[in-house]
PDB file of C-alpha atoms in Angstrom:
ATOM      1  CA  UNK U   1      33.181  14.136  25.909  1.00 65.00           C
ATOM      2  CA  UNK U   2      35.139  10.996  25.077  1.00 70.00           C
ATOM      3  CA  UNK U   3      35.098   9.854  28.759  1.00 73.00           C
ATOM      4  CA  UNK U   4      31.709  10.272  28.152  1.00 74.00           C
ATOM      5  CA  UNK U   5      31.310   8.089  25.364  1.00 75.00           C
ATOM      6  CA  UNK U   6      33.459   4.970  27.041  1.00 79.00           C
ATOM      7  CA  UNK U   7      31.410   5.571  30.025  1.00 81.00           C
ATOM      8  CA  UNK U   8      27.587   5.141  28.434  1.00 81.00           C
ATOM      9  CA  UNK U   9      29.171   3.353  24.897  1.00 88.00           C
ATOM     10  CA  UNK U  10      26.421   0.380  26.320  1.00 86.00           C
ATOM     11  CA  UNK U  11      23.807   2.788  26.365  1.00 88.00           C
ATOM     12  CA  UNK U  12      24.684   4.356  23.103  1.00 89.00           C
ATOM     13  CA  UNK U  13      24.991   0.674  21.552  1.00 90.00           C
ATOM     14  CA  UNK U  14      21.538   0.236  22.842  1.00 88.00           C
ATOM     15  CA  UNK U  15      19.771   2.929  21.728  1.00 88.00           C
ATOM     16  CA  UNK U  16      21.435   3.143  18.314  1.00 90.00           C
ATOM     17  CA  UNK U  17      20.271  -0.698  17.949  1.00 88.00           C
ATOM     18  CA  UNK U  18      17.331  -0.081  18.739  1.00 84.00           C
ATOM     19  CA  UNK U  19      16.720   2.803  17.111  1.00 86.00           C
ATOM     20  CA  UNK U  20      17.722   1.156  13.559  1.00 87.00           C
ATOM     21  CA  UNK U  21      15.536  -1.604  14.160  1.00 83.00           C
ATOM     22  CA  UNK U  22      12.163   0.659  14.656  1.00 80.00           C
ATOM     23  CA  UNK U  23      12.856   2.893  12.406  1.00 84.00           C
ATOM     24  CA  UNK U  24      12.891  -0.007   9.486  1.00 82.00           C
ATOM     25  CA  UNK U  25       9.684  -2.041  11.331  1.00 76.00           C
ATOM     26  CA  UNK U  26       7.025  -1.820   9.008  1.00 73.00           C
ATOM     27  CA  UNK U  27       4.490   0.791  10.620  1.00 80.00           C
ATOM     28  CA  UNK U  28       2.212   3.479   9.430  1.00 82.00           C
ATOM     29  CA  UNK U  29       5.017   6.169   8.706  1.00 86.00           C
ATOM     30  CA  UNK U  30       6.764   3.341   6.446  1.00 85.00           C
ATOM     31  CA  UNK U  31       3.470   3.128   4.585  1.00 85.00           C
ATOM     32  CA  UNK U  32       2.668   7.266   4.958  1.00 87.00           C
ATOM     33  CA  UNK U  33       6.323   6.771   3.315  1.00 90.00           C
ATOM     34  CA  UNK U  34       6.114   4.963   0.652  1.00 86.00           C
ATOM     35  CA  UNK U  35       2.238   5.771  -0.244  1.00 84.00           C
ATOM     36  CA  UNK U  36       3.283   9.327  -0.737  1.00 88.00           C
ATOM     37  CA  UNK U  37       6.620   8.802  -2.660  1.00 87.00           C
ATOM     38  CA  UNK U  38       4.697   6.546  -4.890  1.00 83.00           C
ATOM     39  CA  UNK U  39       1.700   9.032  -5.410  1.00 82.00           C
ATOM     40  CA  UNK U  40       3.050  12.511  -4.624  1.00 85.00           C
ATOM     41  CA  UNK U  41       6.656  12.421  -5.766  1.00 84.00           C
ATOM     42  CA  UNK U  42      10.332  11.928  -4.487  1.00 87.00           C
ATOM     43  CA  UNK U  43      10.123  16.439  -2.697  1.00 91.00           C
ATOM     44  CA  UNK U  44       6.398  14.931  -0.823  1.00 92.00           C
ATOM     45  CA  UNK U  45       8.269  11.948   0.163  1.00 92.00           C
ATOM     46  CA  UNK U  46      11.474  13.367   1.446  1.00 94.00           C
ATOM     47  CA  UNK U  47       9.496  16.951   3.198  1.00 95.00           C
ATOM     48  CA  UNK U  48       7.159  13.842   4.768  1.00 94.00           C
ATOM     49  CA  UNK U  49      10.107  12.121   6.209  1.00 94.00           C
ATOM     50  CA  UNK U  50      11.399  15.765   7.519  1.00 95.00           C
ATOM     51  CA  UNK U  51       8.168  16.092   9.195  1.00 94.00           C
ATOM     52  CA  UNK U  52       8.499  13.111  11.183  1.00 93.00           C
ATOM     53  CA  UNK U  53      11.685  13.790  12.039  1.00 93.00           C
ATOM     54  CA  UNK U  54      10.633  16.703  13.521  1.00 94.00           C
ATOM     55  CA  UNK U  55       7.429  15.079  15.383  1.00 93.00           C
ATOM     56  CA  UNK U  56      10.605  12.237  16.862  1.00 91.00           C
ATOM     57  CA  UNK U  57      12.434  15.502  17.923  1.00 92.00           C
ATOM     58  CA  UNK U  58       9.280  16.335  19.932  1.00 92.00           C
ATOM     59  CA  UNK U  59       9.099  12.827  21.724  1.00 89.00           C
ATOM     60  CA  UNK U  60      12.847  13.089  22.327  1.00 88.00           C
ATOM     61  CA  UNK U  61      12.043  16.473  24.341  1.00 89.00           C
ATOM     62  CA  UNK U  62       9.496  14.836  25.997  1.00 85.00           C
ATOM     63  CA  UNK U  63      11.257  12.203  27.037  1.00 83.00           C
ATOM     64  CA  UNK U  64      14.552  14.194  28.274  1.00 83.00           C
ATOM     65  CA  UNK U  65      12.548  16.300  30.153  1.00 82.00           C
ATOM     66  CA  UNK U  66      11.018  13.399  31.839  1.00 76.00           C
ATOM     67  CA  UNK U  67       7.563  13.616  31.025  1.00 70.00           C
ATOM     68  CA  UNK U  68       7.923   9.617  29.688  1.00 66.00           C
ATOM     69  CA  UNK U  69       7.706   8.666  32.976  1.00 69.00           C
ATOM     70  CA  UNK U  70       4.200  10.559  34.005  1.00 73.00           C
ATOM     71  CA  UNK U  71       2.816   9.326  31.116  1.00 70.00           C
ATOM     72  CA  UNK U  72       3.760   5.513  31.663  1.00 67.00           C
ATOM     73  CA  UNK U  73       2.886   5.833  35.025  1.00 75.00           C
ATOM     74  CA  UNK U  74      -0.657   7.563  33.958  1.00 77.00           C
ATOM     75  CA  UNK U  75      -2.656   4.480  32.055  1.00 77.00           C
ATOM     76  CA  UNK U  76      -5.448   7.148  31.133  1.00 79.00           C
ATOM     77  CA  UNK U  77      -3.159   9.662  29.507  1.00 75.00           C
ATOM     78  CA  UNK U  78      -1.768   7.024  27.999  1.00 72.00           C
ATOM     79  CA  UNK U  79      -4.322   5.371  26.873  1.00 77.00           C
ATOM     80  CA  UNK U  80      -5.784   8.669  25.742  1.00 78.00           C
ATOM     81  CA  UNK U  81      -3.123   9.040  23.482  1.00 71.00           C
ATOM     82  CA  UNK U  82      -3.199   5.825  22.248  1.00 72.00           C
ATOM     83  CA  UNK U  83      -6.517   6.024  21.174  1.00 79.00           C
ATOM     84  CA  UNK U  84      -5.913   9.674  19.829  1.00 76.00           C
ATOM     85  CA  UNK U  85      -3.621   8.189  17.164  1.00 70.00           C
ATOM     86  CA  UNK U  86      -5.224   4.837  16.738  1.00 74.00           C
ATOM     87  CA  UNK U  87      -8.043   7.094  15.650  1.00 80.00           C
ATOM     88  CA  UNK U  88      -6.509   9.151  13.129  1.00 73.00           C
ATOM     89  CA  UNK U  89      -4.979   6.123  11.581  1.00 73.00           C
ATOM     90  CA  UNK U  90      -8.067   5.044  11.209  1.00 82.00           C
ATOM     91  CA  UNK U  91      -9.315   8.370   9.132  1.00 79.00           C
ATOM     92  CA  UNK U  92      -6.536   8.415   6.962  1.00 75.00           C
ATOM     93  CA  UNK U  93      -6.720   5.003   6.023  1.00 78.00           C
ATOM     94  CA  UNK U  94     -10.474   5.337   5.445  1.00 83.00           C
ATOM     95  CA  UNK U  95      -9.738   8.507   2.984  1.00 75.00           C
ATOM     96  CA  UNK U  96      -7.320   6.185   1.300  1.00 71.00           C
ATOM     97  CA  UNK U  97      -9.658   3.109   0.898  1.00 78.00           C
ATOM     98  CA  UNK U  98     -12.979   5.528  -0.113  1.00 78.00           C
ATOM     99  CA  UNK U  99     -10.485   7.284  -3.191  1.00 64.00           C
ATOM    100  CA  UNK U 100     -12.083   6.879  -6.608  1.00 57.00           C
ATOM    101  CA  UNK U 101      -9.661   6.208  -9.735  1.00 50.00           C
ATOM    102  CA  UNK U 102      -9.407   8.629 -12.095  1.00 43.00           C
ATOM    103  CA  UNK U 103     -11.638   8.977 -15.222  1.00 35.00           C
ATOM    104  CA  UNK U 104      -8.132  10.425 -16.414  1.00 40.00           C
ATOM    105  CA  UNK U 105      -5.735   7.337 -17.602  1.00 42.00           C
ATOM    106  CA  UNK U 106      -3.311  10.389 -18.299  1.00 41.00           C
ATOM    107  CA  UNK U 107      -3.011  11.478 -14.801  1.00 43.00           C
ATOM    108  CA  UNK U 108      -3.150   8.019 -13.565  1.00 46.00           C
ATOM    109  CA  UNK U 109       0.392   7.691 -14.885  1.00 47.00           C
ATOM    110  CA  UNK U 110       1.906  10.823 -13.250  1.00 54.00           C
ATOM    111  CA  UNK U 111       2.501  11.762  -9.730  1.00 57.00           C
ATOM    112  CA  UNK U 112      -0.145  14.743  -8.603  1.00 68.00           C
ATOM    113  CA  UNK U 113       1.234  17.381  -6.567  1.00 74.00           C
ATOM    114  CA  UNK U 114       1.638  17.953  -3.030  1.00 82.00           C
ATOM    115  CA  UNK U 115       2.990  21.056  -1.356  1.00 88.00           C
ATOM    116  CA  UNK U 116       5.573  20.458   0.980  1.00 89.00           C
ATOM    117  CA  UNK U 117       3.889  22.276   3.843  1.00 93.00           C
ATOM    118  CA  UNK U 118       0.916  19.502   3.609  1.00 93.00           C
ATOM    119  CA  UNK U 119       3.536  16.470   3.259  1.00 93.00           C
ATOM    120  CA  UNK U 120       5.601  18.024   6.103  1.00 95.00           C
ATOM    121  CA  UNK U 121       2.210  18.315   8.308  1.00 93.00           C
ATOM    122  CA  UNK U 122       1.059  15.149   7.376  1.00 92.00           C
ATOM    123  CA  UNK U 123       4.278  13.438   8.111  1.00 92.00           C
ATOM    124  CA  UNK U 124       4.721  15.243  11.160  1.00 94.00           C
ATOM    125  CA  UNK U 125       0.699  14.890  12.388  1.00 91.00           C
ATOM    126  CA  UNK U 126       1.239  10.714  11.619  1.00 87.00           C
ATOM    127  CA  UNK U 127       4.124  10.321  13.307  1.00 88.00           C
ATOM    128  CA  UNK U 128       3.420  12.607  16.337  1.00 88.00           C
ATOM    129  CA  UNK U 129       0.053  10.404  16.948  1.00 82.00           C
ATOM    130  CA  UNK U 130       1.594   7.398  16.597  1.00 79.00           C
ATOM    131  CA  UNK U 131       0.924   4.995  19.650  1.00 73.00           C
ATOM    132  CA  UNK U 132       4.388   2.678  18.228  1.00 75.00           C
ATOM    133  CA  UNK U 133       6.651   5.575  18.748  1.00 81.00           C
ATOM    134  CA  UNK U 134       5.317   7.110  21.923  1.00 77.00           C
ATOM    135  CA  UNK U 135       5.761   3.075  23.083  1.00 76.00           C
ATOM    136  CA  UNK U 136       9.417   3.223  21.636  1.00 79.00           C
ATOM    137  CA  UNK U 137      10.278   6.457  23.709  1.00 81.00           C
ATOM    138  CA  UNK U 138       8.673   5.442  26.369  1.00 77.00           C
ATOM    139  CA  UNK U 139      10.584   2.005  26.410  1.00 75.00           C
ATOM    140  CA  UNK U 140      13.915   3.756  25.406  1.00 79.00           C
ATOM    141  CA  UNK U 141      14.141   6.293  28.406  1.00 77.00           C
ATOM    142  CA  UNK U 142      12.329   4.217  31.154  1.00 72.00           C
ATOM    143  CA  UNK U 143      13.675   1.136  30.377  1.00 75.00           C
ATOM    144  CA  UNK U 144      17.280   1.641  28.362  1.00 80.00           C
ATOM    145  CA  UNK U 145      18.346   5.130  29.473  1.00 81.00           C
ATOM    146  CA  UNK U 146      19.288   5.596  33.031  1.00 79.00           C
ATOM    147  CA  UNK U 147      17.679   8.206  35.247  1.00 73.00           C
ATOM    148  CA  UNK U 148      21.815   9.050  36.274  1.00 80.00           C
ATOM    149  CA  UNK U 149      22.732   9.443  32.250  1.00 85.00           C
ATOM    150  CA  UNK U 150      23.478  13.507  31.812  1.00 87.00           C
ATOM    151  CA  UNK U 151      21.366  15.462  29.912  1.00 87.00           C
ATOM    152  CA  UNK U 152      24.137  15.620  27.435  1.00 90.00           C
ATOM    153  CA  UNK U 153      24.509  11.905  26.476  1.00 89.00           C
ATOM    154  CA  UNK U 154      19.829  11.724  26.515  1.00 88.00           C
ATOM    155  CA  UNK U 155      19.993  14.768  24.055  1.00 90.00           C
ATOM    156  CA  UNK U 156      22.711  12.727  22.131  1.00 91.00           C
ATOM    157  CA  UNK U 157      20.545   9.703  21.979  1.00 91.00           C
ATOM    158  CA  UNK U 158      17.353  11.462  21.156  1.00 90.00           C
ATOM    159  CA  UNK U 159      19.867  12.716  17.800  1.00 93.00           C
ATOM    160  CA  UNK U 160      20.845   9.140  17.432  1.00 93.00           C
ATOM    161  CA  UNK U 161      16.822   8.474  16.991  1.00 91.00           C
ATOM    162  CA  UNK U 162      16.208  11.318  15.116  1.00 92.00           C
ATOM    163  CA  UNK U 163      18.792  10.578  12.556  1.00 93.00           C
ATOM    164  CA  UNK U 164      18.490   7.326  12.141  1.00 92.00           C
ATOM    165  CA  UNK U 165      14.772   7.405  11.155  1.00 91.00           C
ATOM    166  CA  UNK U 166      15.686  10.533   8.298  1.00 92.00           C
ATOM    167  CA  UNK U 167      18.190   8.571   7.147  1.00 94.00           C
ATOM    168  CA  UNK U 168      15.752   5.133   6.728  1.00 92.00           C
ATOM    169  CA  UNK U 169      12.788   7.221   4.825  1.00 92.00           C
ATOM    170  CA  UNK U 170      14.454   9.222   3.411  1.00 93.00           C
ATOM    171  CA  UNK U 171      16.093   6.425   1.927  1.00 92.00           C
ATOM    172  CA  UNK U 172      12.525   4.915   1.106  1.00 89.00           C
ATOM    173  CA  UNK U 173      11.408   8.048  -0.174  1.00 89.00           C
ATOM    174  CA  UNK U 174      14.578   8.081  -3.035  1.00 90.00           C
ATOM    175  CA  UNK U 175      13.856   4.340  -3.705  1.00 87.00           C
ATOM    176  CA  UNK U 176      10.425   4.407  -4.453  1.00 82.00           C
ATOM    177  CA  UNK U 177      10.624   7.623  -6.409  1.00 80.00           C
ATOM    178  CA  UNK U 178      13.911   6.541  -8.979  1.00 79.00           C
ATOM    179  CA  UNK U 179      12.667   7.057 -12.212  1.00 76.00           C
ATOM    180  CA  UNK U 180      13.695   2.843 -13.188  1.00 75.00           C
ATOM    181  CA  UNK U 181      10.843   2.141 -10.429  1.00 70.00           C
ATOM    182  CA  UNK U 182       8.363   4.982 -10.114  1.00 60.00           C
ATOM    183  CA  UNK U 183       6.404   3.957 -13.460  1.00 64.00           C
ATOM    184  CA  UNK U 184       5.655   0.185 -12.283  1.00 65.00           C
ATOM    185  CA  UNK U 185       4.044   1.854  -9.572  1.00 60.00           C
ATOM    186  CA  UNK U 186       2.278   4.872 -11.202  1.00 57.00           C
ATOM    187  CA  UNK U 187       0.089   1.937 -13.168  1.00 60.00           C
ATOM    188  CA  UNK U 188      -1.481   0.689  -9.683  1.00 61.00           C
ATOM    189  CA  UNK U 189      -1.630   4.043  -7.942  1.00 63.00           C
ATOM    190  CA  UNK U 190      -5.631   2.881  -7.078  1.00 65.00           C
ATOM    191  CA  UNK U 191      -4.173  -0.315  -5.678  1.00 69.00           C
ATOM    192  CA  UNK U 192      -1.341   1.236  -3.836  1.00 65.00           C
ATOM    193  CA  UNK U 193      -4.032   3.049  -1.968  1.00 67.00           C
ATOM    194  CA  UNK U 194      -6.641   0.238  -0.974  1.00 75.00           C
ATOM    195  CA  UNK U 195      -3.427  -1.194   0.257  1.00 77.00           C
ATOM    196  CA  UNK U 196      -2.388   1.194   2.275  1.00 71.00           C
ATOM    197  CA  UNK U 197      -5.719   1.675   3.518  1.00 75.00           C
ATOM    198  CA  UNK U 198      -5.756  -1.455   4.435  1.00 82.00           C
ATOM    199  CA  UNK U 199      -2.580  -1.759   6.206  1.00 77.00           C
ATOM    200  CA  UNK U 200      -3.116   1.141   8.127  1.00 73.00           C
ATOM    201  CA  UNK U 201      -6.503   0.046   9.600  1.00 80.00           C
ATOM    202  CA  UNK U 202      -5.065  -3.252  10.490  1.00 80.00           C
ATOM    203  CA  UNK U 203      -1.882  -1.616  12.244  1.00 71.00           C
ATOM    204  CA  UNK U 204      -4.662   0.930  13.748  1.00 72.00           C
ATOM    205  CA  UNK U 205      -6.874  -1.918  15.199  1.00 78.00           C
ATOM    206  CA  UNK U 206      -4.003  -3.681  16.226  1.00 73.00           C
ATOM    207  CA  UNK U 207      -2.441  -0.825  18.576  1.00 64.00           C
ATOM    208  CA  UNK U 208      -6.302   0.116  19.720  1.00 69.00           C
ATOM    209  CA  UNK U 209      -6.464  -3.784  21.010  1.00 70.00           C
ATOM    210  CA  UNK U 210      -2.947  -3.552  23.042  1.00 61.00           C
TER     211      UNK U 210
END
């Protein structure tokens, strides 16, 4: 295993850069993230970052087994996909920009409840139609990753990923959802939502256009 590691160490450099660097670029799961953490609670936000974990464990497969290269050498299934999530993007961020505030002030200053089978599906569903990180795995093991690399050393690297993008929201999640910050944000739940809304259309359009 270790000559393995001084053989592909530029490879595993690589990926691990990489890797660090799109898991912390601003994107819909960062603001799935922090949206839900804010509203929902530090359990909604940490069971939604487990769910995309899970959904990066899925591109991973796809990608070892080498389906990453049909689909970059199909434009219509990619493109299909592309639109797929631009789409639902687009319907969660019109859910958050059509909420109403609360007649309730009393609730408006609490976090509501979310079961952590709907925060891990939600996480999981966002992140699995996600044009950015089908792009970033497709990029990754077409591009970075040679075709000679074992199987060994791409399952490694598909860890690397998956790791590094638990340990970022999760990290967000615990943030957002300290009790010394939480309250600040509790007063402009209604604004944290047309934000998000917002953002999420924008990044939706955006990847739609590419």
């Amino acid at each position: 295993m270790e000559l393995l590691i001084n053989t592909y160490m530029a490879e595993i450099i690589a990926v691990s850069t990489i890797a660090i660097f799109m898991a912390m670029l601003p994107g819909a799961d960062f603001v799935m993230v922090t949206r839900t953490s804010i509203y929902n609670g530090r359990f909604a936000g940490l069971y939604m970052s487990l769910g995309m974990c899970l959904s990066v464990c899925i591109h991973a497969s796809y990608s070892i087994a080498g389906l990453a290269v049909v689909i970059a050498n199909s434009p219509w299934l990619f493109s299909a996909i592309k639109y797929l999530g631009a789409a639902y993007l687009i319907y969660i961020a019109w859910q958050l920009l059509t909420t109403r505030e609360s007649l309730n002030k009393d609730q408006s200053s609490s976090t509501t409840q979310m079961s952590p089978f709907m925060a891990l599906r939600l996480g999981f569903t966002c992140n699995m139609l996600n044009p950015k990180t089908s792009i970033f795995f497709l990029s990754i093991f077409t591009q970075v990753v040679s075709i000679d690399t074992p199987i060994i050393m791409q399952i490694s690297y598909g860890l690397i990923i998956v790791l590094a993008h638990f340990i970022w929201y999760s990290g967000v999640a615990l943030l957002l959802s300290h009790p010394s910050i939480l309250p600040r944000f509790n007063r402009q739940k209604q604004k944290v939502d047309k934000v998000a809304g917002f953002v999420l259309m924008l990044i939706a359009i955006k990847l739609s256009l590419v």
